[in-house]
Amino acid sequence: MTDDIDKRVKPDNYDIGKLFSSAFGVFEIPQFQRPFSWKEDNFDKLFEDIYASFENSKEEYFLGPLLLQKEGSKAYSIIDGQQRLMSLAILLAVIKDHTKSDELRKSISRSLYEEGDKHKDLPSAPRIEIWEDLKVREIDKYIFTPSESKNTINFLETVKNGVIKYSGKRDPVYSIYKAIEVFTDKYRTYLRDGKDDEFVTYLYQKVYFVGIVTYNLPYAIKLFNVLNTRGMPLTPGDILKAVNLAEIDEKDREKYAKIWRDIENGIGRENVEKVIEFMRTLLLKTKAKKGIIDEFEQNIFGNLLKRGEEFFKFFKEIADIYRATIIEPESLSTTPQYKNLVSLMRDYIPFDGWISPLIAHYRKFELNKIDRFLTLLEKKTVIEWVVGYTPSRRIASLNEIIRNIENSDSANQVIKKLNEYLSRKLPREMGRFQSYDRSELALFKIAVNESDFYSEKYSKYLLLRLDLNIVDQESFGGYGGVITIEHILPQNPPPNSEWCRKFSKEDRETLTNAIGNLVLLGRRKNSSARNFSFEDKKNKYFFKGGMTPFHITLEIKKYQEWTPKLLRERQNRLINTLLQLYFGVSDNNEGQT
């Protein structure tokens, strides 16, 4: 075992002078790595920490671990440490462009650019082969170049003049811009008047990483997740991307790396991880039993999906469907009802289990009956959520829909099966509400009638669903911004207030947090307004500045007072609407869906 580890790992101390020299060669940043993303505070802290050590003691300064992977004669791949190493390169480039010392300028140039030697068959190359998207934009020439022109100074000017553009603060060009700006300011504050020479000598000789070189990529990634303390750990998506890129011919790797980058830039890193989960669910149709990497390695690759190109094609297919049907449904040629409902589910159902069945339906039937399918899927999802199905039971139930889709010949057949499921009346034991009649309908009634409905995780969703049921679907623009639930009868009214005169202690205990006493507001809560009289609460809080965007709040405007009788009437009305929406019945009429 020890011999095996020795073959994969070679730890040592590496000072900056050695890392940025011919003794070490050149580095490359793997395609699976995140883009350059450090911010102003990171650059500031890096310089201040190194400079403080330089000023106070000139003892060695430890930068943390540097994890490298090397295959044969290829460049070293930076698995961990690319943000710090790149930042140090930019710092050196800034010093090179501002120093008055020709000798120092030449020394840094050799550090940032590896001079080739045709007699040794060594090509000229930048010290760090940076991210592909930055190379395409020729950003590397401002940092890693043998030229003695003022490249970082030119970079700042071209950004300020709009010649070089960045799309936002997440764009790596913005991070490079801020790094150059911060380090330029630090140079002018601390290093001018010849101090730069001494500082760079300290940087080269006393500032170091503990470097670990491994020759096995999967092991390097595992080691990274153990050692990584300064940055974010690699996600399952990062690892699967690396594993599958390694399976593709080198000439085609950039093509598939770009597919991944484009999707990641389009939907965001968090959604990429969701897509990986959807892929797993669609292929296995089971609750996850292991970590997602183990699931892919042991249960998917080789059996259900090939590594490499097939993985990337499936990833792109699912990501594109997810984006079109859920993230950006506005562009779909379907009904406003679908677009409004899927947006509500996306934003206010706190779990994603319902998404995989929707993706499965679109994969097989595209837009055929998708609006009707979503309506039934939402009913099933919400009913099982509200009556208290465990997450495992919900997942199993939703995975059964995927199987039904795969085994059905038409969208109508899927709709029929879902209708049959929703119409059944079977005894259930998993509900958390006790009832002599344990059907979902009975459990649902108890849940929405709860005196502490306000505290339930589904309270905001159901209130918004009630509101969505009233709006003009064609012109509705969606629910955005801050949305809060507010009480009409306050939670803690003053003892001598009108509230305590109209509502007995028993009424307040049972009705305050009930659904009939709750409204939606499009602003943050105002604690000072909570105990206003009903009239003041309406005019100065609920409807301050004009009309509320919520129809279920707007109906309160017609009342001149708020009493237990009116609250109970509204309670019954809202509950009956929910029963109609989810079961096709009213409180006194248990019809079928």
PDB file of C-alpha atoms in Angstrom, residues 179-437:
ATOM      1  CA  ALA A 179      -6.447  41.999  -9.152  1.00  0.00           C
ATOM      2  CA  ILE A 180      -4.389  44.365 -11.303  1.00  0.00           C
ATOM      3  CA  GLU A 181      -6.136  47.369  -9.764  1.00  0.00           C
ATOM      4  CA  VAL A 182      -5.546  46.182  -6.167  1.00  0.00           C
ATOM      5  CA  PHE A 183      -1.913  45.168  -6.739  1.00  0.00           C
ATOM      6  CA  THR A 184      -1.176  48.425  -8.587  1.00  0.00           C
ATOM      7  CA  ASP A 185      -2.473  50.354  -5.589  1.00  0.00           C
ATOM      8  CA  LYS A 186      -0.403  48.178  -3.227  1.00  0.00           C
ATOM      9  CA  TYR A 187       2.719  48.754  -5.311  1.00  0.00           C
ATOM     10  CA  ARG A 188       2.278  52.520  -5.195  1.00  0.00           C
ATOM     11  CA  THR A 189       1.655  52.417  -1.439  1.00  0.00           C
ATOM     12  CA  TYR A 190       4.347  49.967  -0.317  1.00  0.00           C
ATOM     13  CA  LEU A 191       6.878  49.064  -3.016  1.00  0.00           C
ATOM     14  CA  ARG A 192       7.956  52.153  -4.899  1.00  0.00           C
ATOM     15  CA  ASP A 193      11.361  53.752  -4.371  1.00  0.00           C
ATOM     16  CA  GLY A 194      13.328  50.527  -4.770  1.00  0.00           C
ATOM     17  CA  LYS A 195      11.596  48.406  -2.150  1.00  0.00           C
ATOM     18  CA  ASP A 196      10.151  46.193  -4.876  1.00  0.00           C
ATOM     19  CA  ASP A 197      13.514  44.470  -5.459  1.00  0.00           C
ATOM     20  CA  GLU A 198      13.804  43.326  -1.861  1.00  0.00           C
ATOM     21  CA  PHE A 199      10.129  42.283  -1.750  1.00  0.00           C
ATOM     22  CA  VAL A 200      10.400  40.104  -4.875  1.00  0.00           C
ATOM     23  CA  THR A 201      13.539  38.466  -3.471  1.00  0.00           C
ATOM     24  CA  TYR A 202      11.546  37.626  -0.332  1.00  0.00           C
ATOM     25  CA  LEU A 203       8.640  36.397  -2.465  1.00  0.00           C
ATOM     26  CA  TYR A 204      10.894  34.105  -4.503  1.00  0.00           C
ATOM     27  CA  GLN A 205      12.888  32.669  -1.607  1.00  0.00           C
ATOM     28  CA  LYS A 206      10.684  32.716   1.487  1.00  0.00           C
ATOM     29  CA  VAL A 207       7.077  32.381   0.301  1.00  0.00           C
ATOM     30  CA  TYR A 208       6.182  28.776  -0.413  1.00  0.00           C
ATOM     31  CA  PHE A 209       3.511  26.161  -0.951  1.00  0.00           C
ATOM     32  CA  VAL A 210       3.512  22.623   0.339  1.00  0.00           C
ATOM     33  CA  GLY A 211       3.273  20.994  -3.051  1.00  0.00           C
ATOM     34  CA  ILE A 212       1.858  17.547  -3.622  1.00  0.00           C
ATOM     35  CA  VAL A 213       2.408  15.985  -7.020  1.00  0.00           C
ATOM     36  CA  THR A 214       0.293  13.001  -7.987  1.00  0.00           C
ATOM     37  CA  TYR A 215       0.272  11.061 -11.224  1.00  0.00           C
ATOM     38  CA  ASN A 216      -3.284   9.758 -10.943  1.00  0.00           C
ATOM     39  CA  LEU A 217      -6.174  12.143 -11.755  1.00  0.00           C
ATOM     40  CA  PRO A 218      -9.002  10.388  -9.816  1.00  0.00           C
ATOM     41  CA  TYR A 219      -6.728  10.189  -6.774  1.00  0.00           C
ATOM     42  CA  ALA A 220      -5.787  13.860  -7.202  1.00  0.00           C
ATOM     43  CA  ILE A 221      -9.451  14.862  -7.126  1.00  0.00           C
ATOM     44  CA  LYS A 222     -10.108  12.804  -3.981  1.00  0.00           C
ATOM     45  CA  LEU A 223      -7.037  14.320  -2.351  1.00  0.00           C
ATOM     46  CA  PHE A 224      -8.203  17.796  -3.328  1.00  0.00           C
ATOM     47  CA  ASN A 225     -11.482  17.379  -1.464  1.00  0.00           C
ATOM     48  CA  VAL A 226      -9.565  16.322   1.652  1.00  0.00           C
ATOM     49  CA  LEU A 227      -6.985  19.115   1.519  1.00  0.00           C
ATOM     50  CA  ASN A 228      -9.122  21.969   0.229  1.00  0.00           C
ATOM     51  CA  THR A 229      -9.678  24.383   3.113  1.00  0.00           C
ATOM     52  CA  ARG A 230      -9.456  27.804   1.471  1.00  0.00           C
ATOM     53  CA  GLY A 231     -11.797  27.398  -1.448  1.00  0.00           C
ATOM     54  CA  MET A 232     -14.978  25.505  -2.237  1.00  0.00           C
ATOM     55  CA  PRO A 233     -14.697  21.725  -2.645  1.00  0.00           C
ATOM     56  CA  LEU A 234     -15.084  20.282  -6.100  1.00  0.00           C
ATOM     57  CA  THR A 235     -18.711  19.447  -6.738  1.00  0.00           C
ATOM     58  CA  PRO A 236     -19.985  16.150  -8.186  1.00  0.00           C
ATOM     59  CA  GLY A 237     -20.432  18.037 -11.451  1.00  0.00           C
ATOM     60  CA  ASP A 238     -16.772  19.132 -11.467  1.00  0.00           C
ATOM     61  CA  ILE A 239     -15.611  15.573 -10.869  1.00  0.00           C
ATOM     62  CA  LEU A 240     -17.919  13.992 -13.449  1.00  0.00           C
ATOM     63  CA  LYS A 241     -16.834  16.617 -15.953  1.00  0.00           C
ATOM     64  CA  ALA A 242     -13.168  15.740 -15.348  1.00  0.00           C
ATOM     65  CA  VAL A 243     -13.726  11.987 -15.469  1.00  0.00           C
ATOM     66  CA  ASN A 244     -15.657  12.195 -18.731  1.00  0.00           C
ATOM     67  CA  LEU A 245     -13.326  14.677 -20.422  1.00  0.00           C
ATOM     68  CA  ALA A 246     -10.506  12.220 -19.736  1.00  0.00           C
ATOM     69  CA  GLU A 247     -12.398   9.636 -21.819  1.00  0.00           C
ATOM     70  CA  ILE A 248     -12.550  11.889 -24.902  1.00  0.00           C
ATOM     71  CA  ASP A 249      -9.835  12.219 -27.542  1.00  0.00           C
ATOM     72  CA  GLU A 250      -7.627  15.187 -26.743  1.00  0.00           C
ATOM     73  CA  LYS A 251      -8.493  16.920 -30.031  1.00  0.00           C
ATOM     74  CA  ASP A 252     -12.208  16.945 -29.056  1.00  0.00           C
ATOM     75  CA  ARG A 253     -11.899  17.771 -25.352  1.00  0.00           C
ATOM     76  CA  GLU A 254     -12.178  21.520 -25.758  1.00  0.00           C
ATOM     77  CA  LYS A 255     -15.405  21.088 -27.750  1.00  0.00           C
ATOM     78  CA  TYR A 256     -17.075  19.254 -24.862  1.00  0.00           C
ATOM     79  CA  ALA A 257     -15.478  21.452 -22.199  1.00  0.00           C
ATOM     80  CA  LYS A 258     -17.022  24.431 -23.997  1.00  0.00           C
ATOM     81  CA  ILE A 259     -20.442  22.732 -24.063  1.00  0.00           C
ATOM     82  CA  TRP A 260     -20.185  22.395 -20.280  1.00  0.00           C
ATOM     83  CA  ARG A 261     -18.978  25.979 -19.796  1.00  0.00           C
ATOM     84  CA  ASP A 262     -21.757  27.385 -21.968  1.00  0.00           C
ATOM     85  CA  ILE A 263     -24.405  25.497 -19.992  1.00  0.00           C
ATOM     86  CA  GLU A 264     -22.831  26.509 -16.676  1.00  0.00           C
ATOM     87  CA  ASN A 265     -22.742  30.164 -17.752  1.00  0.00           C
ATOM     88  CA  GLY A 266     -26.333  29.913 -18.962  1.00  0.00           C
ATOM     89  CA  ILE A 267     -28.017  28.285 -15.964  1.00  0.00           C
ATOM     90  CA  GLY A 268     -25.460  28.699 -13.160  1.00  0.00           C
ATOM     91  CA  ARG A 269     -23.343  26.236 -11.177  1.00  0.00           C
ATOM     92  CA  GLU A 270     -26.099  25.405  -8.700  1.00  0.00           C
ATOM     93  CA  ASN A 271     -28.438  24.366 -11.492  1.00  0.00           C
ATOM     94  CA  VAL A 272     -25.695  22.279 -13.117  1.00  0.00           C
ATOM     95  CA  GLU A 273     -25.582  20.206  -9.927  1.00  0.00           C
ATOM     96  CA  LYS A 274     -29.347  19.813 -10.123  1.00  0.00           C
ATOM     97  CA  VAL A 275     -29.062  18.589 -13.711  1.00  0.00           C
ATOM     98  CA  ILE A 276     -26.612  15.901 -12.543  1.00  0.00           C
ATOM     99  CA  GLU A 277     -29.201  14.807  -9.951  1.00  0.00           C
ATOM    100  CA  PHE A 278     -31.951  14.743 -12.595  1.00  0.00           C
ATOM    101  CA  MET A 279     -29.744  12.587 -14.833  1.00  0.00           C
ATOM    102  CA  ARG A 280     -29.219  10.114 -12.002  1.00  0.00           C
ATOM    103  CA  THR A 281     -32.936   9.981 -11.207  1.00  0.00           C
ATOM    104  CA  LEU A 282     -34.004   9.556 -14.833  1.00  0.00           C
ATOM    105  CA  LEU A 283     -31.560   6.693 -15.342  1.00  0.00           C
ATOM    106  CA  LEU A 284     -31.975   4.827 -12.042  1.00  0.00           C
ATOM    107  CA  LYS A 285     -35.494   5.871 -10.950  1.00  0.00           C
ATOM    108  CA  THR A 286     -34.612   5.182  -7.318  1.00  0.00           C
ATOM    109  CA  LYS A 287     -33.816   7.178  -4.218  1.00  0.00           C
ATOM    110  CA  ALA A 288     -30.080   7.851  -3.963  1.00  0.00           C
ATOM    111  CA  LYS A 289     -28.422   5.188  -1.829  1.00  0.00           C
ATOM    112  CA  LYS A 290     -24.819   6.433  -2.116  1.00  0.00           C
ATOM    113  CA  GLY A 291     -22.941   9.569  -3.046  1.00  0.00           C
ATOM    114  CA  ILE A 292     -23.751  10.667  -6.565  1.00  0.00           C
ATOM    115  CA  ILE A 293     -20.217   9.948  -7.856  1.00  0.00           C
ATOM    116  CA  ASP A 294     -20.432   6.379  -6.547  1.00  0.00           C
ATOM    117  CA  GLU A 295     -23.901   6.027  -8.097  1.00  0.00           C
ATOM    118  CA  PHE A 296     -22.555   7.023 -11.506  1.00  0.00           C
ATOM    119  CA  GLU A 297     -19.422   4.899 -11.225  1.00  0.00           C
ATOM    120  CA  GLN A 298     -21.104   1.766  -9.875  1.00  0.00           C
ATOM    121  CA  ASN A 299     -24.646   1.834 -11.270  1.00  0.00           C
ATOM    122  CA  ILE A 300     -24.730   4.065 -14.353  1.00  0.00           C
ATOM    123  CA  PHE A 301     -21.468   4.033 -16.309  1.00  0.00           C
ATOM    124  CA  GLY A 302     -21.114   0.870 -18.333  1.00  0.00           C
ATOM    125  CA  ASN A 303     -24.704  -0.204 -17.706  1.00  0.00           C
ATOM    126  CA  LEU A 304     -26.930   2.725 -18.641  1.00  0.00           C
ATOM    127  CA  LEU A 305     -24.603   5.376 -20.027  1.00  0.00           C
ATOM    128  CA  LYS A 306     -21.151   5.402 -21.594  1.00  0.00           C
ATOM    129  CA  ARG A 307     -18.434   7.675 -20.279  1.00  0.00           C
ATOM    130  CA  GLY A 308     -17.216  10.506 -22.469  1.00  0.00           C
ATOM    131  CA  GLU A 309     -19.235  11.868 -25.384  1.00  0.00           C
ATOM    132  CA  GLU A 310     -22.445  10.014 -24.501  1.00  0.00           C
ATOM    133  CA  PHE A 311     -22.359  11.486 -20.988  1.00  0.00           C
ATOM    134  CA  PHE A 312     -21.942  15.036 -22.323  1.00  0.00           C
ATOM    135  CA  LYS A 313     -24.710  14.610 -24.889  1.00  0.00           C
ATOM    136  CA  PHE A 314     -27.129  13.365 -22.222  1.00  0.00           C
ATOM    137  CA  PHE A 315     -26.043  16.174 -19.888  1.00  0.00           C
ATOM    138  CA  LYS A 316     -26.727  18.765 -22.596  1.00  0.00           C
ATOM    139  CA  GLU A 317     -30.104  17.228 -23.458  1.00  0.00           C
ATOM    140  CA  ILE A 318     -31.330  17.302 -19.843  1.00  0.00           C
ATOM    141  CA  ALA A 319     -29.884  20.779 -19.193  1.00  0.00           C
ATOM    142  CA  ASP A 320     -31.587  22.163 -22.313  1.00  0.00           C
ATOM    143  CA  ILE A 321     -34.957  20.647 -21.335  1.00  0.00           C
ATOM    144  CA  TYR A 322     -34.598  21.895 -17.755  1.00  0.00           C
ATOM    145  CA  ARG A 323     -33.824  25.394 -18.966  1.00  0.00           C
ATOM    146  CA  ALA A 324     -36.662  25.472 -21.511  1.00  0.00           C
ATOM    147  CA  THR A 325     -39.436  23.900 -19.432  1.00  0.00           C
ATOM    148  CA  ILE A 326     -38.631  25.138 -15.928  1.00  0.00           C
ATOM    149  CA  ILE A 327     -36.009  27.891 -15.695  1.00  0.00           C
ATOM    150  CA  GLU A 328     -37.206  29.922 -18.694  1.00  0.00           C
ATOM    151  CA  PRO A 329     -40.708  28.636 -19.574  1.00  0.00           C
ATOM    152  CA  GLU A 330     -41.679  32.006 -21.090  1.00  0.00           C
ATOM    153  CA  SER A 331     -40.200  30.920 -24.435  1.00  0.00           C
ATOM    154  CA  LEU A 332     -42.252  27.711 -24.661  1.00  0.00           C
ATOM    155  CA  SER A 333     -45.159  27.504 -27.109  1.00  0.00           C
ATOM    156  CA  THR A 334     -47.612  26.438 -24.443  1.00  0.00           C
ATOM    157  CA  THR A 335     -50.388  27.911 -22.298  1.00  0.00           C
ATOM    158  CA  PRO A 336     -49.984  30.786 -19.830  1.00  0.00           C
ATOM    159  CA  GLN A 337     -51.390  28.423 -17.188  1.00  0.00           C
ATOM    160  CA  TYR A 338     -48.389  26.119 -17.633  1.00  0.00           C
ATOM    161  CA  LYS A 339     -45.872  28.965 -17.491  1.00  0.00           C
ATOM    162  CA  ASN A 340     -47.436  30.497 -14.378  1.00  0.00           C
ATOM    163  CA  LEU A 341     -47.807  27.214 -12.503  1.00  0.00           C
ATOM    164  CA  VAL A 342     -44.333  25.851 -13.279  1.00  0.00           C
ATOM    165  CA  SER A 343     -42.779  29.172 -12.193  1.00  0.00           C
ATOM    166  CA  LEU A 344     -44.678  29.011  -8.899  1.00  0.00           C
ATOM    167  CA  MET A 345     -43.587  25.418  -8.295  1.00  0.00           C
ATOM    168  CA  ARG A 346     -39.978  26.200  -9.222  1.00  0.00           C
ATOM    169  CA  ASP A 347     -39.736  29.128  -6.816  1.00  0.00           C
ATOM    170  CA  TYR A 348     -41.844  27.990  -3.854  1.00  0.00           C
ATOM    171  CA  ILE A 349     -41.762  24.190  -3.593  1.00  0.00           C
ATOM    172  CA  PRO A 350     -38.625  23.559  -1.511  1.00  0.00           C
ATOM    173  CA  PHE A 351     -37.687  20.256  -3.159  1.00  0.00           C
ATOM    174  CA  ASP A 352     -36.991  19.254  -6.762  1.00  0.00           C
ATOM    175  CA  GLY A 353     -38.376  15.720  -6.925  1.00  0.00           C
ATOM    176  CA  TRP A 354     -41.231  16.769  -9.242  1.00  0.00           C
ATOM    177  CA  ILE A 355     -38.839  18.114 -11.895  1.00  0.00           C
ATOM    178  CA  SER A 356     -37.474  14.771 -13.128  1.00  0.00           C
ATOM    179  CA  PRO A 357     -40.956  13.461 -14.104  1.00  0.00           C
ATOM    180  CA  LEU A 358     -41.629  16.704 -15.995  1.00  0.00           C
ATOM    181  CA  ILE A 359     -38.323  16.382 -17.864  1.00  0.00           C
ATOM    182  CA  ALA A 360     -39.128  12.721 -18.611  1.00  0.00           C
ATOM    183  CA  HIS A 361     -42.525  13.724 -20.047  1.00  0.00           C
ATOM    184  CA  TYR A 362     -40.980  16.369 -22.295  1.00  0.00           C
ATOM    185  CA  ARG A 363     -38.224  13.991 -23.465  1.00  0.00           C
ATOM    186  CA  LYS A 364     -40.810  11.499 -24.696  1.00  0.00           C
ATOM    187  CA  PHE A 365     -43.800  13.612 -25.717  1.00  0.00           C
ATOM    188  CA  GLU A 366     -42.376  17.163 -25.989  1.00  0.00           C
ATOM    189  CA  LEU A 367     -45.236  19.679 -25.539  1.00  0.00           C
ATOM    190  CA  ASN A 368     -48.038  17.172 -26.114  1.00  0.00           C
ATOM    191  CA  LYS A 369     -50.413  17.491 -23.099  1.00  0.00           C
ATOM    192  CA  ILE A 370     -47.622  19.046 -21.027  1.00  0.00           C
ATOM    193  CA  ASP A 371     -49.946  21.634 -19.443  1.00  0.00           C
ATOM    194  CA  ARG A 372     -52.427  18.943 -18.348  1.00  0.00           C
ATOM    195  CA  PHE A 373     -49.581  16.729 -17.145  1.00  0.00           C
ATOM    196  CA  LEU A 374     -48.139  19.560 -15.043  1.00  0.00           C
ATOM    197  CA  THR A 375     -51.550  20.276 -13.475  1.00  0.00           C
ATOM    198  CA  LEU A 376     -51.868  16.647 -12.341  1.00  0.00           C
ATOM    199  CA  LEU A 377     -48.204  16.456 -11.308  1.00  0.00           C
ATOM    200  CA  GLU A 378     -48.636  19.563  -9.154  1.00  0.00           C
ATOM    201  CA  LYS A 379     -51.751  18.069  -7.516  1.00  0.00           C
ATOM    202  CA  LYS A 380     -49.942  14.866  -6.669  1.00  0.00           C
ATOM    203  CA  THR A 381     -46.812  16.658  -5.436  1.00  0.00           C
ATOM    204  CA  VAL A 382     -48.677  19.115  -3.222  1.00  0.00           C
ATOM    205  CA  ILE A 383     -51.150  16.599  -1.789  1.00  0.00           C
ATOM    206  CA  GLU A 384     -48.355  14.252  -0.726  1.00  0.00           C
ATOM    207  CA  TRP A 385     -46.358  17.173   0.689  1.00  0.00           C
ATOM    208  CA  VAL A 386     -49.263  18.566   2.693  1.00  0.00           C
ATOM    209  CA  VAL A 387     -50.553  15.265   4.115  1.00  0.00           C
ATOM    210  CA  GLY A 388     -47.088  14.411   5.384  1.00  0.00           C
ATOM    211  CA  TYR A 389     -45.532  11.802   3.114  1.00  0.00           C
ATOM    212  CA  THR A 390     -41.913  11.265   4.093  1.00  0.00           C
ATOM    213  CA  PRO A 391     -39.324  12.480   1.558  1.00  0.00           C
ATOM    214  CA  SER A 392     -38.476   8.847   0.728  1.00  0.00           C
ATOM    215  CA  ARG A 393     -42.128   8.022   0.053  1.00  0.00           C
ATOM    216  CA  ARG A 394     -42.544  11.153  -2.097  1.00  0.00           C
ATOM    217  CA  ILE A 395     -39.454  10.279  -4.137  1.00  0.00           C
ATOM    218  CA  ALA A 396     -40.643   6.708  -4.689  1.00  0.00           C
ATOM    219  CA  SER A 397     -44.053   7.975  -5.756  1.00  0.00           C
ATOM    220  CA  LEU A 398     -42.586  10.499  -8.221  1.00  0.00           C
ATOM    221  CA  ASN A 399     -40.171   7.924  -9.625  1.00  0.00           C
ATOM    222  CA  GLU A 400     -43.155   5.705 -10.359  1.00  0.00           C
ATOM    223  CA  ILE A 401     -44.421   8.443 -12.686  1.00  0.00           C
ATOM    224  CA  ILE A 402     -41.150   8.268 -14.642  1.00  0.00           C
ATOM    225  CA  ARG A 403     -41.646   4.517 -15.060  1.00  0.00           C
ATOM    226  CA  ASN A 404     -45.221   5.099 -16.224  1.00  0.00           C
ATOM    227  CA  ILE A 405     -44.003   7.619 -18.803  1.00  0.00           C
ATOM    228  CA  GLU A 406     -41.390   5.198 -20.122  1.00  0.00           C
ATOM    229  CA  ASN A 407     -43.977   2.393 -20.349  1.00  0.00           C
ATOM    230  CA  SER A 408     -46.691   4.512 -21.979  1.00  0.00           C
ATOM    231  CA  ASP A 409     -47.260   4.851 -25.711  1.00  0.00           C
ATOM    232  CA  SER A 410     -48.915   8.271 -25.569  1.00  0.00           C
ATOM    233  CA  ALA A 411     -49.270  11.373 -23.426  1.00  0.00           C
ATOM    234  CA  ASN A 412     -52.980  10.534 -23.012  1.00  0.00           C
ATOM    235  CA  GLN A 413     -52.041   7.210 -21.460  1.00  0.00           C
ATOM    236  CA  VAL A 414     -49.833   8.986 -18.905  1.00  0.00           C
ATOM    237  CA  ILE A 415     -52.643  11.436 -18.082  1.00  0.00           C
ATOM    238  CA  LYS A 416     -55.069   8.547 -17.598  1.00  0.00           C
ATOM    239  CA  LYS A 417     -52.730   6.773 -15.166  1.00  0.00           C
ATOM    240  CA  LEU A 418     -52.174   9.950 -13.159  1.00  0.00           C
ATOM    241  CA  ASN A 419     -55.917  10.585 -12.977  1.00  0.00           C
ATOM    242  CA  GLU A 420     -56.445   7.046 -11.726  1.00  0.00           C
ATOM    243  CA  TYR A 421     -53.812   7.560  -9.054  1.00  0.00           C
ATOM    244  CA  LEU A 422     -55.352  10.817  -7.848  1.00  0.00           C
ATOM    245  CA  SER A 423     -58.871   9.310  -7.808  1.00  0.00           C
ATOM    246  CA  ARG A 424     -58.024   6.302  -5.666  1.00  0.00           C
ATOM    247  CA  LYS A 425     -59.211   6.086  -2.060  1.00  0.00           C
ATOM    248  CA  LEU A 426     -56.786   3.817  -0.260  1.00  0.00           C
ATOM    249  CA  PRO A 427     -55.966   3.825   3.469  1.00  0.00           C
ATOM    250  CA  ARG A 428     -52.656   5.522   4.212  1.00  0.00           C
ATOM    251  CA  GLU A 429     -50.467   5.114   7.278  1.00  0.00           C
ATOM    252  CA  MET A 430     -47.721   7.620   6.507  1.00  0.00           C
ATOM    253  CA  GLY A 431     -49.741  10.777   7.139  1.00  0.00           C
ATOM    254  CA  ARG A 432     -48.841  12.726  10.270  1.00  0.00           C
ATOM    255  CA  PHE A 433     -52.445  13.760  11.059  1.00  0.00           C
ATOM    256  CA  GLN A 434     -54.655  11.327  12.987  1.00  0.00           C
ATOM    257  CA  SER A 435     -58.070  10.695  11.486  1.00  0.00           C
ATOM    258  CA  TYR A 436     -60.638   7.889  11.506  1.00  0.00           C
ATOM    259  CA  ASP A 437     -60.759   8.285   7.716  1.00  0.00           C
TER     260      ASP A 437
END
